[in-house]
């Protein structure tokens, strides 16, 4: 296992002073495939937003090593794309080239070819000219995976990529994730399906605001840990006083 | 004289005969080039009504400019630009730092601004002045005004070209733009400045009240003619240009006020497109009711 490409140093992330991720320490090692699991409101999505810099930590530090933070490929939960916007599937996928083209540089023929190849890889060959709004939810997720594919990033963050997606699409996209893992990319995926995590994801972070477990999946997803998480999620305090930990 | 020749004379004669008509036409074409594309993005951003509120928001500034310098486009434009920008910025800040939604915020500030504008004009001017400010008088376009309108159109087209790609992404997938480090907020701000700029450019031709007409109606009509952003922009510019031309001709022959005539032309094109445009119009949807083979 390589050095940690994403390091979390006593990180607290949250909204309006309420921590969603509380004093988290650890790292995602280069080339690992990690599932982030835990209860709703446990801070999983918040953690990903913190890593790509959409959310600034309330305290602590998140460092990304060897990669520009903006080059991390990130697929948010239910991407807030406007489905009625008049843009084609291919143009949507080509946005994955952003770090090479930015606001001004031209889209080259090679970039277009990469976009078309990515569409073929996610099973959307022939959909290039279709408006994005004409796709089903599963097809749209395939297109967004194609955009991640085009970005060709060494670090990929996926937030609930298989929620509300049919079984066939899930299987296809999961195969793509495993291919990325085989290519040595670092992948962090927020997931809910524990069986899926046990079968395909070697590493797991069990997050319920604090890390309940982080490491090899079978050592983390134990009945004890899961019971502990359930007890915690029922005991959350909305009127919590100011946290003094680490203040000294 | 043949029918074609007399029709040609009816359409083009006013511009051949009178310098003020030629200047009015050039002002309208420049206006179309600047406002059309901006209107398309307002529609794409679901901000069509915010464009409308902005047109009211510029009134006090335009009124102050009018009182100081009379019906001078540069003075009114500068005043309107400052007032419009103030409303846009205050609304933006209020949205960002309080719980107020963007549309509510804009509504509150534009109402304050509009009332202020009407108050200023009615305290210090007369009804004729108010009509001038509200409805414009394109037949009085002088060279300075013409240069101003052309300069604004140029700046608008160039600036839009510069922010085109991030603006498209900001409309379509703002989360993505943030994630790749694109400055969505800055792009939004530049865009709002362009909206205000193009609106004040429309003062003389259309009046403060209807300047937004040549921005929004061509954009909404374009929706039925094109299916990608570039097509929408082209269609909107064409519709705006045709509206300007036909509106001026109608206003000349019918002795009608130019602003409403031009905006009504755009309105007629909008209604016709809504009914019979090639994409998603009433007729197009009816014709395509028979579905394809699976």
mmCIF file of N, CA and C in Angstrom, chain B residues 144-230:
data_model
loop_
_atom_site.group_PDB
_atom_site.id
_atom_site.type_symbol
_atom_site.label_atom_id
_atom_site.label_comp_id
_atom_site.label_asym_id
_atom_site.label_seq_id
_atom_site.Cartn_x
_atom_site.Cartn_y
_atom_site.Cartn_z
ATOM 1 N N UNK B 144 -23.835 60.409 -30.371
ATOM 2 C CA UNK B 144 -23.272 59.967 -29.099
ATOM 3 C C UNK B 144 -24.022 58.730 -28.595
ATOM 4 N N UNK B 145 -25.340 58.785 -28.651
ATOM 5 C CA UNK B 145 -26.143 57.661 -28.194
ATOM 6 C C UNK B 145 -25.857 56.418 -29.027
ATOM 7 N N UNK B 146 -25.705 56.644 -30.330
ATOM 8 C CA UNK B 146 -25.465 55.520 -31.230
ATOM 9 C C UNK B 146 -24.140 54.837 -30.890
ATOM 10 N N UNK B 147 -23.117 55.657 -30.666
ATOM 11 C CA UNK B 147 -21.814 55.098 -30.305
ATOM 12 C C UNK B 147 -21.927 54.338 -28.990
ATOM 13 N N UNK B 148 -22.683 54.889 -28.057
ATOM 14 C CA UNK B 148 -22.840 54.236 -26.761
ATOM 15 C C UNK B 148 -23.505 52.864 -26.913
ATOM 16 N N UNK B 149 -24.603 52.837 -27.655
ATOM 17 C CA UNK B 149 -25.320 51.570 -27.839
ATOM 18 C C UNK B 149 -24.412 50.546 -28.534
ATOM 19 N N UNK B 150 -23.689 51.001 -29.557
ATOM 20 C CA UNK B 150 -22.800 50.087 -30.270
ATOM 21 C C UNK B 150 -21.671 49.601 -29.375
ATOM 22 N N UNK B 151 -21.150 50.506 -28.540
ATOM 23 C CA UNK B 151 -20.059 50.122 -27.648
ATOM 24 C C UNK B 151 -20.547 49.085 -26.642
ATOM 25 N N UNK B 152 -21.737 49.309 -26.097
ATOM 26 C CA UNK B 152 -22.283 48.355 -25.125
ATOM 27 C C UNK B 152 -22.501 46.994 -25.780
ATOM 28 N N UNK B 153 -23.046 47.011 -27.005
ATOM 29 C CA UNK B 153 -23.270 45.736 -27.702
ATOM 30 C C UNK B 153 -21.949 45.001 -27.915
ATOM 31 N N UNK B 154 -20.918 45.760 -28.286
ATOM 32 C CA UNK B 154 -19.605 45.148 -28.517
ATOM 33 C C UNK B 154 -19.057 44.524 -27.238
ATOM 34 N N UNK B 155 -19.075 45.321 -26.168
ATOM 35 C CA UNK B 155 -18.578 44.822 -24.888
ATOM 36 C C UNK B 155 -19.366 43.586 -24.464
ATOM 37 N N UNK B 156 -20.676 43.652 -24.652
ATOM 38 C CA UNK B 156 -21.541 42.556 -24.225
ATOM 39 C C UNK B 156 -21.200 41.260 -24.970
ATOM 40 N N UNK B 157 -21.062 41.369 -26.299
ATOM 41 C CA UNK B 157 -20.769 40.164 -27.088
ATOM 42 C C UNK B 157 -19.395 39.595 -26.716
ATOM 43 N N UNK B 158 -18.408 40.493 -26.577
ATOM 44 C CA UNK B 158 -17.058 40.020 -26.251
ATOM 45 C C UNK B 158 -17.014 39.381 -24.866
ATOM 46 N N UNK B 159 -17.640 40.047 -23.883
ATOM 47 C CA UNK B 159 -17.606 39.524 -22.515
ATOM 48 C C UNK B 159 -18.339 38.179 -22.437
ATOM 49 N N UNK B 160 -19.437 38.088 -23.178
ATOM 50 C CA UNK B 160 -20.186 36.836 -23.162
ATOM 51 C C UNK B 160 -19.360 35.712 -23.789
ATOM 52 N N UNK B 161 -18.605 36.055 -24.831
ATOM 53 C CA UNK B 161 -17.730 35.061 -25.450
ATOM 54 C C UNK B 161 -16.677 34.585 -24.447
ATOM 55 N N UNK B 162 -16.175 35.531 -23.637
ATOM 56 C CA UNK B 162 -15.146 35.181 -22.656
ATOM 57 C C UNK B 162 -15.684 34.242 -21.573
ATOM 58 N N UNK B 163 -16.899 34.497 -21.101
ATOM 59 C CA UNK B 163 -17.421 33.671 -20.005
ATOM 60 C C UNK B 163 -18.349 32.573 -20.520
ATOM 61 N N UNK B 164 -18.387 32.375 -21.843
ATOM 62 C CA UNK B 164 -19.389 31.482 -22.420
ATOM 63 C C UNK B 164 -19.363 30.075 -21.800
ATOM 64 N N UNK B 165 -18.198 29.453 -21.824
ATOM 65 C CA UNK B 165 -18.151 28.052 -21.374
ATOM 66 C C UNK B 165 -18.483 27.907 -19.880
ATOM 67 N N UNK B 166 -17.816 28.686 -19.001
ATOM 68 C CA UNK B 166 -18.213 28.570 -17.592
ATOM 69 C C UNK B 166 -19.669 28.939 -17.337
ATOM 70 N N UNK B 167 -20.191 29.884 -18.113
ATOM 71 C CA UNK B 167 -21.589 30.277 -17.909
ATOM 72 C C UNK B 167 -22.530 29.124 -18.269
ATOM 73 N N UNK B 168 -22.224 28.446 -19.380
ATOM 74 C CA UNK B 168 -23.035 27.284 -19.765
ATOM 75 C C UNK B 168 -22.989 26.233 -18.657
ATOM 76 N N UNK B 169 -21.803 25.957 -18.149
ATOM 77 C CA UNK B 169 -21.675 24.935 -17.109
ATOM 78 C C UNK B 169 -22.360 25.390 -15.822
ATOM 79 N N UNK B 170 -22.226 26.682 -15.510
ATOM 80 C CA UNK B 170 -22.856 27.227 -14.303
ATOM 81 C C UNK B 170 -24.384 27.095 -14.372
ATOM 82 N N UNK B 171 -24.938 27.219 -15.582
ATOM 83 C CA UNK B 171 -26.389 27.036 -15.740
ATOM 84 C C UNK B 171 -26.769 25.562 -15.641
ATOM 85 N N UNK B 172 -25.967 24.729 -16.274
ATOM 86 C CA UNK B 172 -26.332 23.325 -16.458
ATOM 87 C C UNK B 172 -25.989 22.480 -15.229
ATOM 88 N N UNK B 173 -24.820 22.699 -14.670
ATOM 89 C CA UNK B 173 -24.355 21.835 -13.581
ATOM 90 C C UNK B 173 -23.439 22.644 -12.653
ATOM 91 N N UNK B 174 -24.057 23.544 -11.850
ATOM 92 C CA UNK B 174 -23.227 24.433 -11.022
ATOM 93 C C UNK B 174 -22.311 23.679 -10.051
ATOM 94 N N UNK B 175 -22.776 22.534 -9.578
ATOM 95 C CA UNK B 175 -21.960 21.747 -8.653
ATOM 96 C C UNK B 175 -20.664 21.296 -9.305
ATOM 97 N N UNK B 176 -20.732 20.925 -10.585
ATOM 98 C CA UNK B 176 -19.552 20.485 -11.304
ATOM 99 C C UNK B 176 -18.549 21.622 -11.424
ATOM 100 N N UNK B 177 -19.054 22.815 -11.761
ATOM 101 C CA UNK B 177 -18.158 23.959 -11.933
ATOM 102 C C UNK B 177 -17.431 24.264 -10.628
ATOM 103 N N UNK B 178 -18.148 24.175 -9.517
ATOM 104 C CA UNK B 178 -17.518 24.414 -8.218
ATOM 105 C C UNK B 178 -16.447 23.369 -7.952
ATOM 106 N N UNK B 179 -16.761 22.114 -8.275
ATOM 107 C CA UNK B 179 -15.840 21.026 -7.973
ATOM 108 C C UNK B 179 -14.542 21.149 -8.775
ATOM 109 N N UNK B 180 -14.623 21.650 -10.014
ATOM 110 C CA UNK B 180 -13.395 21.786 -10.805
ATOM 111 C C UNK B 180 -12.731 23.144 -10.575
ATOM 112 N N UNK B 181 -13.218 23.877 -9.591
ATOM 113 C CA UNK B 181 -12.562 25.124 -9.224
ATOM 114 C C UNK B 181 -12.926 26.291 -10.117
ATOM 115 N N UNK B 182 -14.005 26.146 -10.928
ATOM 116 C CA UNK B 182 -14.461 27.267 -11.750
ATOM 117 C C UNK B 182 -15.114 28.305 -10.854
ATOM 118 N N UNK B 183 -14.946 29.570 -11.196
ATOM 119 C CA UNK B 183 -15.485 30.622 -10.346
ATOM 120 C C UNK B 183 -16.910 30.951 -10.756
ATOM 121 N N UNK B 184 -17.843 30.112 -10.319
ATOM 122 C CA UNK B 184 -19.242 30.299 -10.686
ATOM 123 C C UNK B 184 -19.789 31.635 -10.219
ATOM 124 N N UNK B 185 -19.400 32.055 -9.017
ATOM 125 C CA UNK B 185 -19.903 33.310 -8.472
ATOM 126 C C UNK B 185 -19.467 34.490 -9.316
ATOM 127 N N UNK B 186 -18.196 34.494 -9.718
ATOM 128 C CA UNK B 186 -17.664 35.591 -10.530
ATOM 129 C C UNK B 186 -18.356 35.612 -11.889
ATOM 130 N N UNK B 187 -18.548 34.430 -12.470
ATOM 131 C CA UNK B 187 -19.215 34.338 -13.766
ATOM 132 C C UNK B 187 -20.631 34.899 -13.663
ATOM 133 N N UNK B 188 -21.328 34.548 -12.583
ATOM 134 C CA UNK B 188 -22.687 35.023 -12.357
ATOM 135 C C UNK B 188 -22.706 36.549 -12.258
ATOM 136 N N UNK B 189 -21.721 37.090 -11.572
ATOM 137 C CA UNK B 189 -21.649 38.533 -11.380
ATOM 138 C C UNK B 189 -21.417 39.251 -12.704
ATOM 139 N N UNK B 190 -20.446 38.753 -13.496
ATOM 140 C CA UNK B 190 -20.187 39.357 -14.808
ATOM 141 C C UNK B 190 -21.462 39.321 -15.643
ATOM 142 N N UNK B 191 -22.157 38.194 -15.557
ATOM 143 C CA UNK B 191 -23.388 38.049 -16.327
ATOM 144 C C UNK B 191 -24.435 39.090 -15.906
ATOM 145 N N UNK B 192 -24.585 39.296 -14.595
ATOM 146 C CA UNK B 192 -25.553 40.293 -14.119
ATOM 147 C C UNK B 192 -25.184 41.693 -14.603
ATOM 148 N N UNK B 193 -23.878 41.991 -14.620
ATOM 149 C CA UNK B 193 -23.432 43.289 -15.121
ATOM 150 C C UNK B 193 -23.836 43.440 -16.587
ATOM 151 N N UNK B 194 -23.677 42.346 -17.365
ATOM 152 C CA UNK B 194 -24.061 42.404 -18.782
ATOM 153 C C UNK B 194 -25.562 42.633 -18.933
ATOM 154 N N UNK B 195 -26.354 42.000 -18.070
ATOM 155 C CA UNK B 195 -27.802 42.188 -18.126
ATOM 156 C C UNK B 195 -28.136 43.671 -17.943
ATOM 157 N N UNK B 196 -27.548 44.279 -16.914
ATOM 158 C CA UNK B 196 -27.832 45.688 -16.637
ATOM 159 C C UNK B 196 -27.341 46.565 -17.786
ATOM 160 N N UNK B 197 -26.128 46.282 -18.290
ATOM 161 C CA UNK B 197 -25.562 47.060 -19.390
ATOM 162 C C UNK B 197 -26.480 47.032 -20.605
ATOM 163 N N UNK B 198 -26.891 45.834 -21.006
ATOM 164 C CA UNK B 198 -27.713 45.722 -22.203
ATOM 165 C C UNK B 198 -29.076 46.362 -22.005
ATOM 166 N N UNK B 199 -29.529 46.344 -20.764
ATOM 167 C CA UNK B 199 -30.813 46.958 -20.495
ATOM 168 C C UNK B 199 -30.740 48.471 -20.642
ATOM 169 N N UNK B 200 -29.684 49.071 -20.110
ATOM 170 C CA UNK B 200 -29.594 50.532 -20.233
ATOM 171 C C UNK B 200 -29.335 50.919 -21.687
ATOM 172 N N UNK B 201 -28.738 50.025 -22.464
ATOM 173 C CA UNK B 201 -28.542 50.318 -23.890
ATOM 174 C C UNK B 201 -29.886 50.442 -24.589
ATOM 175 N N UNK B 202 -30.886 49.766 -24.041
ATOM 176 C CA UNK B 202 -32.199 49.789 -24.676
ATOM 177 C C UNK B 202 -33.048 50.985 -24.306
ATOM 178 N N UNK B 203 -32.561 51.843 -23.386
ATOM 179 C CA UNK B 203 -33.347 52.985 -22.904
ATOM 180 C C UNK B 203 -33.930 53.834 -24.017
ATOM 181 N N UNK B 204 -33.017 54.332 -24.877
ATOM 182 C CA UNK B 204 -33.450 55.325 -25.842
ATOM 183 C C UNK B 204 -34.423 54.725 -26.850
ATOM 184 N N UNK B 205 -34.130 53.497 -27.264
ATOM 185 C CA UNK B 205 -34.976 52.871 -28.262
ATOM 186 C C UNK B 205 -36.320 52.484 -27.673
ATOM 187 N N UNK B 206 -36.296 51.928 -26.492
ATOM 188 C CA UNK B 206 -37.493 51.270 -25.982
ATOM 189 C C UNK B 206 -38.020 51.873 -24.689
ATOM 190 N N UNK B 207 -37.235 52.713 -24.050
ATOM 191 C CA UNK B 207 -37.648 53.234 -22.755
ATOM 192 C C UNK B 207 -37.241 52.284 -21.648
ATOM 193 N N UNK B 208 -37.123 52.793 -20.430
ATOM 194 C CA UNK B 208 -36.672 51.954 -19.319
ATOM 195 C C UNK B 208 -37.621 50.789 -19.093
ATOM 196 N N UNK B 209 -38.914 51.060 -19.278
ATOM 197 C CA UNK B 209 -39.905 50.049 -18.930
ATOM 198 C C UNK B 209 -39.832 48.847 -19.873
ATOM 199 N N UNK B 210 -39.500 49.116 -21.155
ATOM 200 C CA UNK B 210 -39.582 48.036 -22.129
ATOM 201 C C UNK B 210 -38.241 47.591 -22.680
ATOM 202 N N UNK B 211 -37.165 48.130 -22.118
ATOM 203 C CA UNK B 211 -35.837 47.733 -22.598
ATOM 204 C C UNK B 211 -35.672 46.222 -22.504
ATOM 205 N N UNK B 212 -36.313 45.660 -21.489
ATOM 206 C CA UNK B 212 -36.169 44.223 -21.272
ATOM 207 C C UNK B 212 -36.930 43.418 -22.341
ATOM 208 N N UNK B 213 -37.854 44.093 -23.032
ATOM 209 C CA UNK B 213 -38.664 43.390 -24.029
ATOM 210 C C UNK B 213 -37.837 42.790 -25.140
ATOM 211 N N UNK B 214 -36.857 43.552 -25.620
ATOM 212 C CA UNK B 214 -36.037 43.064 -26.725
ATOM 213 C C UNK B 214 -34.992 42.063 -26.227
ATOM 214 N N UNK B 215 -34.928 41.901 -24.902
ATOM 215 C CA UNK B 215 -34.028 40.906 -24.335
ATOM 216 C C UNK B 215 -34.770 39.568 -24.159
ATOM 217 N N UNK B 216 -35.976 39.639 -23.579
ATOM 218 C CA UNK B 216 -36.665 38.404 -23.207
ATOM 219 C C UNK B 216 -37.485 37.782 -24.345
ATOM 220 N N UNK B 217 -38.256 38.596 -25.065
ATOM 221 C CA UNK B 217 -39.162 38.002 -26.057
ATOM 222 C C UNK B 217 -38.411 37.238 -27.160
ATOM 223 N N UNK B 218 -37.329 37.786 -27.727
ATOM 224 C CA UNK B 218 -36.594 36.986 -28.719
ATOM 225 C C UNK B 218 -36.056 35.686 -28.121
ATOM 226 N N UNK B 219 -35.649 35.737 -26.848
ATOM 227 C CA UNK B 219 -35.101 34.535 -26.218
ATOM 228 C C UNK B 219 -36.183 33.481 -26.006
ATOM 229 N N UNK B 220 -37.373 33.927 -25.599
ATOM 230 C CA UNK B 220 -38.439 32.938 -25.395
ATOM 231 C C UNK B 220 -38.919 32.397 -26.733
ATOM 232 N N UNK B 221 -38.927 33.248 -27.768
ATOM 233 C CA UNK B 221 -39.318 32.772 -29.095
ATOM 234 C C UNK B 221 -38.293 31.775 -29.622
ATOM 235 N N UNK B 222 -37.012 32.043 -29.343
ATOM 236 C CA UNK B 222 -35.934 31.183 -29.863
ATOM 237 C C UNK B 222 -36.090 29.745 -29.372
ATOM 238 N N UNK B 223 -36.655 29.599 -28.198
ATOM 239 C CA UNK B 223 -36.878 28.280 -27.590
ATOM 240 C C UNK B 223 -37.584 27.312 -28.561
ATOM 241 N N UNK B 224 -38.401 27.880 -29.482
ATOM 242 C CA UNK B 224 -39.160 27.032 -30.401
ATOM 243 C C UNK B 224 -38.459 26.850 -31.743
ATOM 244 N N UNK B 225 -37.253 27.412 -31.862
ATOM 245 C CA UNK B 225 -36.539 27.345 -33.134
ATOM 246 C C UNK B 225 -35.245 26.573 -33.055
ATOM 247 N N UNK B 226 -34.697 26.372 -31.879
ATOM 248 C CA UNK B 226 -33.376 25.741 -31.802
ATOM 249 C C UNK B 226 -33.303 24.831 -30.589
ATOM 250 N N UNK B 227 -32.334 23.916 -30.630
ATOM 251 C CA UNK B 227 -32.223 22.946 -29.538
ATOM 252 C C UNK B 227 -30.866 22.904 -28.882
ATOM 253 N N UNK B 228 -29.958 23.817 -29.268
ATOM 254 C CA UNK B 228 -28.722 23.922 -28.493
ATOM 255 C C UNK B 228 -28.440 25.399 -28.228
ATOM 256 N N UNK B 229 -27.494 25.654 -27.350
ATOM 257 C CA UNK B 229 -27.313 27.015 -26.870
ATOM 258 C C UNK B 229 -26.955 27.960 -28.025
ATOM 259 N N UNK B 230 -26.055 27.488 -28.903
ATOM 260 C CA UNK B 230 -25.658 28.330 -30.034
ATOM 261 C C UNK B 230 -26.849 28.659 -30.914
#
